[in-house]
Amino acid sequence: MDDRQQKALLIDPGRRARVWCRDCGRELKDEISRMRRLGPECDPEPRGGYDRHDVDQDPIPGL
């Protein structure tokens, strides 16, 4: 029998794998960010949880 056997790699099953943003390289904590592999600042697709509203504006005179 060979004495140079590789030892088993033990991984803690309770810990999540670390995921980083594809664009900026920051570690991602948010589940949606982790799935998309893009942080909220780098993700071009808007997310539902942010406070966004559009404001009606008066047309510019002369155009």
Short mmCIF file of C-alpha atoms in Angstrom, two decimals:
data_model
loop_
_atom_site.label_atom_id
_atom_site.label_comp_id
_atom_site.label_asym_id
_atom_site.label_seq_id
_atom_site.Cartn_x
_atom_site.Cartn_y
_atom_site.Cartn_z
CA MET A 1 0.00 0.00 0.00
CA ASP A 2 1.22 3.51 -0.85
CA ASP A 3 1.97 5.86 2.09
CA ARG A 4 1.63 8.98 -0.09
CA GLN A 5 -2.18 9.06 -0.08
CA GLN A 6 -3.85 12.43 -0.32
CA LYS A 7 -5.70 13.53 2.80
CA ALA A 8 -9.41 14.26 2.53
CA LEU A 9 -10.31 17.92 2.13
CA LEU A 10 -12.74 18.89 4.87
CA ILE A 11 -15.20 21.66 4.01
CA ASP A 12 -17.56 23.10 6.58
CA PRO A 13 -21.04 22.37 5.14
CA GLY A 14 -22.60 25.18 7.20
CA ARG A 15 -20.65 27.98 5.50
CA ARG A 16 -21.56 29.53 2.17
CA ALA A 17 -19.03 29.78 -0.60
CA ARG A 18 -17.61 33.27 -1.05
CA VAL A 19 -18.78 35.03 -4.24
CA TRP A 20 -17.28 38.17 -5.75
CA CYS A 21 -18.73 40.70 -8.21
CA ARG A 22 -17.70 40.13 -11.83
CA ASP A 23 -17.18 43.86 -12.44
CA CYS A 24 -15.73 45.45 -9.29
CA GLY A 25 -14.45 42.36 -7.42
CA ARG A 26 -16.18 43.09 -4.09
CA GLU A 27 -17.49 40.19 -2.02
CA LEU A 28 -21.26 39.78 -2.40
CA LYS A 29 -23.54 39.27 0.61
CA ASP A 30 -27.01 39.78 -0.93
CA GLU A 31 -28.71 36.61 -2.27
CA ILE A 32 -29.82 38.29 -5.51
CA SER A 33 -26.32 39.64 -6.07
CA ARG A 34 -24.82 36.23 -5.38
CA MET A 35 -27.12 34.61 -7.95
CA ARG A 36 -26.41 37.24 -10.63
CA ARG A 37 -22.73 37.56 -9.65
CA LEU A 38 -23.12 41.35 -9.85
CA GLY A 39 -23.34 43.79 -6.96
CA PRO A 40 -26.25 46.23 -6.72
CA GLU A 41 -24.07 49.10 -8.00
CA CYS A 42 -22.76 47.10 -10.98
CA ASP A 43 -26.02 45.39 -11.99
CA PRO A 44 -27.57 47.11 -15.05
CA GLU A 45 -30.99 45.59 -14.31
CA PRO A 46 -33.01 47.56 -11.73
CA ARG A 47 -34.07 45.79 -8.56
CA GLY A 48 -37.45 46.02 -6.84
CA GLY A 49 -36.24 46.92 -3.37
CA TYR A 50 -34.86 50.36 -4.13
CA ASP A 51 -36.72 53.65 -3.74
CA ARG A 52 -37.05 54.83 -7.34
CA HIS A 53 -39.65 57.16 -8.80
CA ASP A 54 -39.96 59.07 -12.05
CA VAL A 55 -40.99 62.73 -11.99
CA ASP A 56 -43.04 64.36 -14.75
CA GLN A 57 -41.29 67.41 -16.14
CA ASP A 58 -42.54 70.38 -18.09
CA PRO A 59 -41.39 70.47 -21.72
CA ILE A 60 -38.51 72.78 -22.54
CA PRO A 61 -39.84 75.93 -24.26
CA GLY A 62 -38.84 76.26 -27.90
CA LEU A 63 -38.43 72.54 -28.61
#
